[in-house]
């Protein structure tokens, strides 16, 4: 069954008012993240970023590392898929990874590495790609998370080897984006 995004937004806005009225900071942060996701899905993508940023700032302020890392991941994806800003996308993936590490959130670390590996596969950054794969494999082994394993398995691992061999001088993906 299809999701009624307008109804979902209405409920999320009510949840935000309630979380603020009872001063429940974690639910406020979580609801801001949900609002950002719903706005993105309704094609109000410019507004979505503001919710991700506000949620990430509050999560950082109150020490909700998992929610902060999740927001940074959403921001990375926003820049990767909507604004097509590779530098900002990579920076947010890296920030998400660091916050996940500092909070002991191994699934977030693995997800960040997986997204970076996928990103660099597209841009043929082979040396960094190999490094990220080793890191992801280690995190997957350590966490034994089914969700993380599924995320890891979803990466398109088919490298364009011919392009790597033929275009060694064209591997400056971030500088050229």
JSON list of C-alpha atoms in Angstrom, two decimals:
[
{"chain": "A", "resi": 1, "resn": "UNK", "atom": "CA", "xyz": [0.00, 0.00, 0.00]},
{"chain": "A", "resi": 2, "resn": "UNK", "atom": "CA", "xyz": [1.26, 3.47, -0.88]},
{"chain": "A", "resi": 3, "resn": "UNK", "atom": "CA", "xyz": [2.26, 5.85, 1.88]},
{"chain": "A", "resi": 4, "resn": "UNK", "atom": "CA", "xyz": [0.24, 9.03, 2.19]},
{"chain": "A", "resi": 5, "resn": "UNK", "atom": "CA", "xyz": [3.14, 11.46, 2.44]},
{"chain": "A", "resi": 6, "resn": "UNK", "atom": "CA", "xyz": [0.98, 14.47, 3.31]},
{"chain": "A", "resi": 7, "resn": "UNK", "atom": "CA", "xyz": [-0.61, 12.54, 6.17]},
{"chain": "A", "resi": 8, "resn": "UNK", "atom": "CA", "xyz": [2.81, 11.31, 7.26]},
{"chain": "A", "resi": 9, "resn": "UNK", "atom": "CA", "xyz": [4.08, 14.92, 7.32]},
{"chain": "A", "resi": 10, "resn": "UNK", "atom": "CA", "xyz": [1.06, 16.01, 9.36]},
{"chain": "A", "resi": 11, "resn": "UNK", "atom": "CA", "xyz": [1.65, 13.30, 11.96]},
{"chain": "A", "resi": 12, "resn": "UNK", "atom": "CA", "xyz": [5.38, 14.04, 12.09]},
{"chain": "A", "resi": 13, "resn": "UNK", "atom": "CA", "xyz": [4.65, 17.74, 12.68]},
{"chain": "A", "resi": 14, "resn": "UNK", "atom": "CA", "xyz": [2.29, 16.80, 15.53]},
{"chain": "A", "resi": 15, "resn": "UNK", "atom": "CA", "xyz": [4.97, 14.52, 16.97]},
{"chain": "A", "resi": 16, "resn": "UNK", "atom": "CA", "xyz": [7.47, 17.39, 16.83]},
{"chain": "A", "resi": 17, "resn": "UNK", "atom": "CA", "xyz": [5.10, 19.71, 18.71]},
{"chain": "A", "resi": 18, "resn": "UNK", "atom": "CA", "xyz": [4.52, 17.01, 21.32]},
{"chain": "A", "resi": 19, "resn": "UNK", "atom": "CA", "xyz": [8.25, 16.22, 21.72]},
{"chain": "A", "resi": 20, "resn": "UNK", "atom": "CA", "xyz": [8.99, 19.91, 22.23]},
{"chain": "A", "resi": 21, "resn": "UNK", "atom": "CA", "xyz": [6.08, 20.39, 24.65]},
{"chain": "A", "resi": 22, "resn": "UNK", "atom": "CA", "xyz": [7.35, 17.61, 26.93]},
{"chain": "A", "resi": 23, "resn": "UNK", "atom": "CA", "xyz": [11.00, 18.60, 26.36]},
{"chain": "A", "resi": 24, "resn": "UNK", "atom": "CA", "xyz": [11.92, 15.16, 24.97]},
{"chain": "A", "resi": 25, "resn": "UNK", "atom": "CA", "xyz": [15.11, 16.05, 23.07]},
{"chain": "A", "resi": 26, "resn": "UNK", "atom": "CA", "xyz": [15.77, 12.63, 21.59]},
{"chain": "A", "resi": 27, "resn": "UNK", "atom": "CA", "xyz": [12.27, 12.42, 20.08]},
{"chain": "A", "resi": 28, "resn": "UNK", "atom": "CA", "xyz": [12.61, 15.99, 18.81]},
{"chain": "A", "resi": 29, "resn": "UNK", "atom": "CA", "xyz": [15.85, 15.07, 17.01]},
{"chain": "A", "resi": 30, "resn": "UNK", "atom": "CA", "xyz": [14.31, 11.86, 15.66]},
{"chain": "A", "resi": 31, "resn": "UNK", "atom": "CA", "xyz": [11.18, 13.67, 14.44]},
{"chain": "A", "resi": 32, "resn": "UNK", "atom": "CA", "xyz": [13.21, 16.38, 12.69]},
{"chain": "A", "resi": 33, "resn": "UNK", "atom": "CA", "xyz": [15.03, 13.60, 10.84]},
{"chain": "A", "resi": 34, "resn": "UNK", "atom": "CA", "xyz": [11.72, 11.99, 9.87]},
{"chain": "A", "resi": 35, "resn": "UNK", "atom": "CA", "xyz": [10.38, 15.33, 8.65]},
{"chain": "A", "resi": 36, "resn": "UNK", "atom": "CA", "xyz": [13.49, 15.78, 6.52]},
{"chain": "A", "resi": 37, "resn": "UNK", "atom": "CA", "xyz": [13.04, 12.36, 4.97]},
{"chain": "A", "resi": 38, "resn": "UNK", "atom": "CA", "xyz": [9.33, 12.95, 4.29]},
{"chain": "A", "resi": 39, "resn": "UNK", "atom": "CA", "xyz": [10.00, 16.37, 2.76]},
{"chain": "A", "resi": 40, "resn": "UNK", "atom": "CA", "xyz": [12.62, 14.82, 0.51]},
{"chain": "A", "resi": 41, "resn": "UNK", "atom": "CA", "xyz": [10.09, 12.19, -0.57]},
{"chain": "A", "resi": 42, "resn": "UNK", "atom": "CA", "xyz": [7.47, 14.85, -1.39]},
{"chain": "A", "resi": 43, "resn": "UNK", "atom": "CA", "xyz": [9.99, 16.58, -3.67]},
{"chain": "A", "resi": 44, "resn": "UNK", "atom": "CA", "xyz": [10.44, 19.51, -1.26]},
{"chain": "A", "resi": 45, "resn": "UNK", "atom": "CA", "xyz": [14.08, 18.55, -1.23]},
{"chain": "A", "resi": 46, "resn": "UNK", "atom": "CA", "xyz": [15.50, 22.00, -0.51]},
{"chain": "A", "resi": 47, "resn": "UNK", "atom": "CA", "xyz": [13.53, 22.16, 2.75]},
{"chain": "A", "resi": 48, "resn": "UNK", "atom": "CA", "xyz": [14.63, 18.64, 3.70]},
{"chain": "A", "resi": 49, "resn": "UNK", "atom": "CA", "xyz": [18.25, 19.70, 4.15]},
{"chain": "A", "resi": 50, "resn": "UNK", "atom": "CA", "xyz": [17.31, 22.30, 6.78]},
{"chain": "A", "resi": 51, "resn": "UNK", "atom": "CA", "xyz": [15.60, 19.59, 8.86]},
{"chain": "A", "resi": 52, "resn": "UNK", "atom": "CA", "xyz": [18.60, 17.27, 8.55]},
{"chain": "A", "resi": 53, "resn": "UNK", "atom": "CA", "xyz": [20.92, 20.09, 9.61]},
{"chain": "A", "resi": 54, "resn": "UNK", "atom": "CA", "xyz": [18.77, 21.11, 12.59]},
{"chain": "A", "resi": 55, "resn": "UNK", "atom": "CA", "xyz": [18.42, 17.49, 13.68]},
{"chain": "A", "resi": 56, "resn": "UNK", "atom": "CA", "xyz": [22.18, 16.87, 13.34]},
{"chain": "A", "resi": 57, "resn": "UNK", "atom": "CA", "xyz": [22.98, 20.03, 15.34]},
{"chain": "A", "resi": 58, "resn": "UNK", "atom": "CA", "xyz": [20.64, 19.04, 18.17]},
{"chain": "A", "resi": 59, "resn": "UNK", "atom": "CA", "xyz": [21.88, 15.45, 18.14]},
{"chain": "A", "resi": 60, "resn": "UNK", "atom": "CA", "xyz": [25.45, 16.74, 18.47]},
{"chain": "A", "resi": 61, "resn": "UNK", "atom": "CA", "xyz": [24.46, 19.17, 21.23]},
{"chain": "A", "resi": 62, "resn": "UNK", "atom": "CA", "xyz": [22.73, 16.49, 23.31]},
{"chain": "A", "resi": 63, "resn": "UNK", "atom": "CA", "xyz": [25.12, 13.62, 22.53]},
{"chain": "A", "resi": 64, "resn": "UNK", "atom": "CA", "xyz": [22.81, 11.40, 20.47]},
{"chain": "A", "resi": 65, "resn": "UNK", "atom": "CA", "xyz": [25.62, 9.92, 18.35]},
{"chain": "A", "resi": 66, "resn": "UNK", "atom": "CA", "xyz": [23.53, 7.40, 16.41]},
{"chain": "A", "resi": 67, "resn": "UNK", "atom": "CA", "xyz": [20.97, 10.03, 15.41]},
{"chain": "A", "resi": 68, "resn": "UNK", "atom": "CA", "xyz": [23.74, 12.49, 14.55]},
{"chain": "A", "resi": 69, "resn": "UNK", "atom": "CA", "xyz": [25.46, 9.90, 12.35]},
{"chain": "A", "resi": 70, "resn": "UNK", "atom": "CA", "xyz": [22.16, 9.03, 10.67]},
{"chain": "A", "resi": 71, "resn": "UNK", "atom": "CA", "xyz": [21.49, 12.70, 9.92]},
{"chain": "A", "resi": 72, "resn": "UNK", "atom": "CA", "xyz": [24.99, 13.18, 8.51]},
{"chain": "A", "resi": 73, "resn": "UNK", "atom": "CA", "xyz": [24.39, 10.13, 6.30]},
{"chain": "A", "resi": 74, "resn": "UNK", "atom": "CA", "xyz": [21.12, 11.66, 5.03]},
{"chain": "A", "resi": 75, "resn": "UNK", "atom": "CA", "xyz": [22.94, 14.92, 4.32]},
{"chain": "A", "resi": 76, "resn": "UNK", "atom": "CA", "xyz": [25.65, 13.04, 2.41]},
{"chain": "A", "resi": 77, "resn": "UNK", "atom": "CA", "xyz": [23.00, 11.34, 0.31]},
{"chain": "A", "resi": 78, "resn": "UNK", "atom": "CA", "xyz": [21.22, 14.68, -0.21]},
{"chain": "A", "resi": 79, "resn": "UNK", "atom": "CA", "xyz": [24.41, 16.14, -1.65]},
{"chain": "A", "resi": 80, "resn": "UNK", "atom": "CA", "xyz": [25.24, 13.02, -3.62]},
{"chain": "A", "resi": 81, "resn": "UNK", "atom": "CA", "xyz": [21.88, 12.42, -5.28]},
{"chain": "A", "resi": 82, "resn": "UNK", "atom": "CA", "xyz": [20.10, 15.78, -5.26]},
{"chain": "A", "resi": 83, "resn": "UNK", "atom": "CA", "xyz": [22.70, 18.55, -5.37]},
{"chain": "A", "resi": 84, "resn": "UNK", "atom": "CA", "xyz": [25.33, 16.36, -7.05]},
{"chain": "A", "resi": 85, "resn": "UNK", "atom": "CA", "xyz": [28.13, 17.87, -4.97]},
{"chain": "A", "resi": 86, "resn": "UNK", "atom": "CA", "xyz": [30.71, 15.10, -4.64]},
{"chain": "A", "resi": 87, "resn": "UNK", "atom": "CA", "xyz": [33.00, 16.96, -2.26]},
{"chain": "A", "resi": 88, "resn": "UNK", "atom": "CA", "xyz": [30.25, 17.71, 0.25]},
{"chain": "A", "resi": 89, "resn": "UNK", "atom": "CA", "xyz": [28.83, 14.21, -0.10]},
{"chain": "A", "resi": 90, "resn": "UNK", "atom": "CA", "xyz": [32.18, 12.59, 0.70]},
{"chain": "A", "resi": 91, "resn": "UNK", "atom": "CA", "xyz": [32.78, 15.01, 3.58]},
{"chain": "A", "resi": 92, "resn": "UNK", "atom": "CA", "xyz": [29.41, 14.12, 5.14]},
{"chain": "A", "resi": 93, "resn": "UNK", "atom": "CA", "xyz": [30.01, 10.39, 4.63]},
{"chain": "A", "resi": 94, "resn": "UNK", "atom": "CA", "xyz": [33.35, 10.84, 6.44]},
{"chain": "A", "resi": 95, "resn": "UNK", "atom": "CA", "xyz": [31.73, 12.90, 9.23]},
{"chain": "A", "resi": 96, "resn": "UNK", "atom": "CA", "xyz": [29.06, 10.23, 9.65]},
{"chain": "A", "resi": 97, "resn": "UNK", "atom": "CA", "xyz": [31.77, 7.59, 9.92]},
{"chain": "A", "resi": 98, "resn": "UNK", "atom": "CA", "xyz": [33.71, 9.56, 12.55]},
{"chain": "A", "resi": 99, "resn": "UNK", "atom": "CA", "xyz": [30.62, 10.27, 14.66]},
{"chain": "A", "resi": 100, "resn": "UNK", "atom": "CA", "xyz": [29.65, 6.60, 14.40]},
{"chain": "A", "resi": 101, "resn": "UNK", "atom": "CA", "xyz": [33.13, 5.57, 15.53]},
{"chain": "A", "resi": 102, "resn": "UNK", "atom": "CA", "xyz": [33.08, 7.98, 18.47]},
{"chain": "A", "resi": 103, "resn": "UNK", "atom": "CA", "xyz": [29.69, 6.64, 19.56]},
{"chain": "A", "resi": 104, "resn": "UNK", "atom": "CA", "xyz": [30.59, 2.96, 19.15]},
{"chain": "A", "resi": 105, "resn": "UNK", "atom": "CA", "xyz": [27.97, 2.67, 16.41]},
{"chain": "A", "resi": 106, "resn": "UNK", "atom": "CA", "xyz": [29.60, -0.04, 14.26]},
{"chain": "A", "resi": 107, "resn": "UNK", "atom": "CA", "xyz": [26.67, -0.35, 11.88]},
{"chain": "A", "resi": 108, "resn": "UNK", "atom": "CA", "xyz": [27.00, 3.36, 11.05]},
{"chain": "A", "resi": 109, "resn": "UNK", "atom": "CA", "xyz": [30.76, 3.01, 10.54]},
{"chain": "A", "resi": 110, "resn": "UNK", "atom": "CA", "xyz": [30.19, 0.11, 8.16]},
{"chain": "A", "resi": 111, "resn": "UNK", "atom": "CA", "xyz": [27.42, 1.90, 6.31]},
{"chain": "A", "resi": 112, "resn": "UNK", "atom": "CA", "xyz": [29.65, 4.96, 5.84]},
{"chain": "A", "resi": 113, "resn": "UNK", "atom": "CA", "xyz": [32.50, 2.83, 4.52]},
{"chain": "A", "resi": 114, "resn": "UNK", "atom": "CA", "xyz": [30.11, 1.00, 2.21]},
{"chain": "A", "resi": 115, "resn": "UNK", "atom": "CA", "xyz": [28.73, 4.26, 0.80]},
{"chain": "A", "resi": 116, "resn": "UNK", "atom": "CA", "xyz": [32.25, 5.63, 0.32]},
{"chain": "A", "resi": 117, "resn": "UNK", "atom": "CA", "xyz": [33.33, 2.42, -1.41]},
{"chain": "A", "resi": 118, "resn": "UNK", "atom": "CA", "xyz": [30.31, 2.60, -3.69]},
{"chain": "A", "resi": 119, "resn": "UNK", "atom": "CA", "xyz": [30.99, 6.26, -4.42]},
{"chain": "A", "resi": 120, "resn": "UNK", "atom": "CA", "xyz": [34.64, 5.67, -5.24]},
{"chain": "A", "resi": 121, "resn": "UNK", "atom": "CA", "xyz": [33.78, 2.65, -7.38]},
{"chain": "A", "resi": 122, "resn": "UNK", "atom": "CA", "xyz": [31.80, 4.98, -9.59]},
{"chain": "A", "resi": 123, "resn": "UNK", "atom": "CA", "xyz": [34.71, 7.38, -9.86]},
{"chain": "A", "resi": 124, "resn": "UNK", "atom": "CA", "xyz": [37.39, 4.69, -10.19]},
{"chain": "A", "resi": 125, "resn": "UNK", "atom": "CA", "xyz": [39.41, 5.72, -7.16]},
{"chain": "A", "resi": 126, "resn": "UNK", "atom": "CA", "xyz": [40.93, 2.25, -6.94]},
{"chain": "A", "resi": 127, "resn": "UNK", "atom": "CA", "xyz": [43.48, 2.66, -4.14]},
{"chain": "A", "resi": 128, "resn": "UNK", "atom": "CA", "xyz": [41.00, 4.29, -1.76]},
{"chain": "A", "resi": 129, "resn": "UNK", "atom": "CA", "xyz": [38.34, 1.82, -2.90]},
{"chain": "A", "resi": 130, "resn": "UNK", "atom": "CA", "xyz": [40.55, -1.12, -1.88]},
{"chain": "A", "resi": 131, "resn": "UNK", "atom": "CA", "xyz": [41.24, 0.52, 1.48]},
{"chain": "A", "resi": 132, "resn": "UNK", "atom": "CA", "xyz": [37.54, 1.07, 2.13]},
{"chain": "A", "resi": 133, "resn": "UNK", "atom": "CA", "xyz": [36.69, -2.53, 1.20]},
{"chain": "A", "resi": 134, "resn": "UNK", "atom": "CA", "xyz": [39.20, -3.85, 3.73]},
{"chain": "A", "resi": 135, "resn": "UNK", "atom": "CA", "xyz": [37.72, -1.55, 6.39]},
{"chain": "A", "resi": 136, "resn": "UNK", "atom": "CA", "xyz": [34.14, -2.52, 5.59]},
{"chain": "A", "resi": 137, "resn": "UNK", "atom": "CA", "xyz": [35.00, -6.21, 5.66]},
{"chain": "A", "resi": 138, "resn": "UNK", "atom": "CA", "xyz": [36.54, -5.80, 9.11]},
{"chain": "A", "resi": 139, "resn": "UNK", "atom": "CA", "xyz": [33.51, -3.92, 10.48]},
{"chain": "A", "resi": 140, "resn": "UNK", "atom": "CA", "xyz": [31.09, -6.47, 9.01]},
{"chain": "A", "resi": 141, "resn": "UNK", "atom": "CA", "xyz": [33.03, -9.31, 10.60]},
{"chain": "A", "resi": 142, "resn": "UNK", "atom": "CA", "xyz": [33.16, -7.53, 13.98]},
{"chain": "A", "resi": 143, "resn": "UNK", "atom": "CA", "xyz": [29.52, -6.48, 14.13]},
{"chain": "A", "resi": 144, "resn": "UNK", "atom": "CA", "xyz": [27.82, -9.59, 12.69]},
{"chain": "A", "resi": 145, "resn": "UNK", "atom": "CA", "xyz": [24.90, -7.30, 11.84]},
{"chain": "A", "resi": 146, "resn": "UNK", "atom": "CA", "xyz": [22.40, -8.68, 9.32]},
{"chain": "A", "resi": 147, "resn": "UNK", "atom": "CA", "xyz": [21.39, -5.18, 8.24]},
{"chain": "A", "resi": 148, "resn": "UNK", "atom": "CA", "xyz": [25.00, -4.14, 7.75]},
{"chain": "A", "resi": 149, "resn": "UNK", "atom": "CA", "xyz": [25.75, -7.34, 5.85]},
{"chain": "A", "resi": 150, "resn": "UNK", "atom": "CA", "xyz": [22.80, -6.61, 3.55]},
{"chain": "A", "resi": 151, "resn": "UNK", "atom": "CA", "xyz": [24.03, -3.05, 3.02]},
{"chain": "A", "resi": 152, "resn": "UNK", "atom": "CA", "xyz": [27.51, -4.34, 2.24]},
{"chain": "A", "resi": 153, "resn": "UNK", "atom": "CA", "xyz": [26.14, -6.96, -0.15]},
{"chain": "A", "resi": 154, "resn": "UNK", "atom": "CA", "xyz": [24.08, -4.34, -2.00]},
{"chain": "A", "resi": 155, "resn": "UNK", "atom": "CA", "xyz": [27.14, -2.57, -3.39]},
{"chain": "A", "resi": 156, "resn": "UNK", "atom": "CA", "xyz": [27.77, -2.98, -7.10]},
{"chain": "A", "resi": 157, "resn": "UNK", "atom": "CA", "xyz": [31.18, -4.67, -6.93]},
{"chain": "A", "resi": 158, "resn": "UNK", "atom": "CA", "xyz": [31.72, -4.88, -10.68]},
{"chain": "A", "resi": 159, "resn": "UNK", "atom": "CA", "xyz": [34.65, -2.54, -11.21]},
{"chain": "A", "resi": 160, "resn": "UNK", "atom": "CA", "xyz": [35.22, -1.13, -14.68]},
{"chain": "A", "resi": 161, "resn": "UNK", "atom": "CA", "xyz": [38.72, -2.67, -14.80]},
{"chain": "A", "resi": 162, "resn": "UNK", "atom": "CA", "xyz": [39.35, -1.67, -18.41]},
{"chain": "A", "resi": 163, "resn": "UNK", "atom": "CA", "xyz": [38.69, 1.95, -17.54]},
{"chain": "A", "resi": 164, "resn": "UNK", "atom": "CA", "xyz": [41.06, 1.76, -14.58]},
{"chain": "A", "resi": 165, "resn": "UNK", "atom": "CA", "xyz": [43.82, 0.35, -16.77]},
{"chain": "A", "resi": 166, "resn": "UNK", "atom": "CA", "xyz": [43.18, 2.83, -19.59]},
{"chain": "A", "resi": 167, "resn": "UNK", "atom": "CA", "xyz": [42.54, 5.98, -17.55]},
{"chain": "A", "resi": 168, "resn": "UNK", "atom": "CA", "xyz": [45.08, 6.03, -14.74]},
{"chain": "A", "resi": 169, "resn": "UNK", "atom": "CA", "xyz": [45.52, 9.78, -15.17]},
{"chain": "A", "resi": 170, "resn": "UNK", "atom": "CA", "xyz": [41.80, 10.47, -14.82]},
{"chain": "A", "resi": 171, "resn": "UNK", "atom": "CA", "xyz": [41.44, 9.34, -11.21]},
{"chain": "A", "resi": 172, "resn": "UNK", "atom": "CA", "xyz": [41.13, 12.80, -9.67]},
{"chain": "A", "resi": 173, "resn": "UNK", "atom": "CA", "xyz": [37.41, 12.36, -9.04]},
{"chain": "A", "resi": 174, "resn": "UNK", "atom": "CA", "xyz": [36.91, 14.96, -6.32]},
{"chain": "A", "resi": 175, "resn": "UNK", "atom": "CA", "xyz": [38.99, 17.66, -7.94]},
{"chain": "A", "resi": 176, "resn": "UNK", "atom": "CA", "xyz": [37.11, 17.29, -11.25]},
{"chain": "A", "resi": 177, "resn": "UNK", "atom": "CA", "xyz": [33.54, 17.08, -9.94]}
]
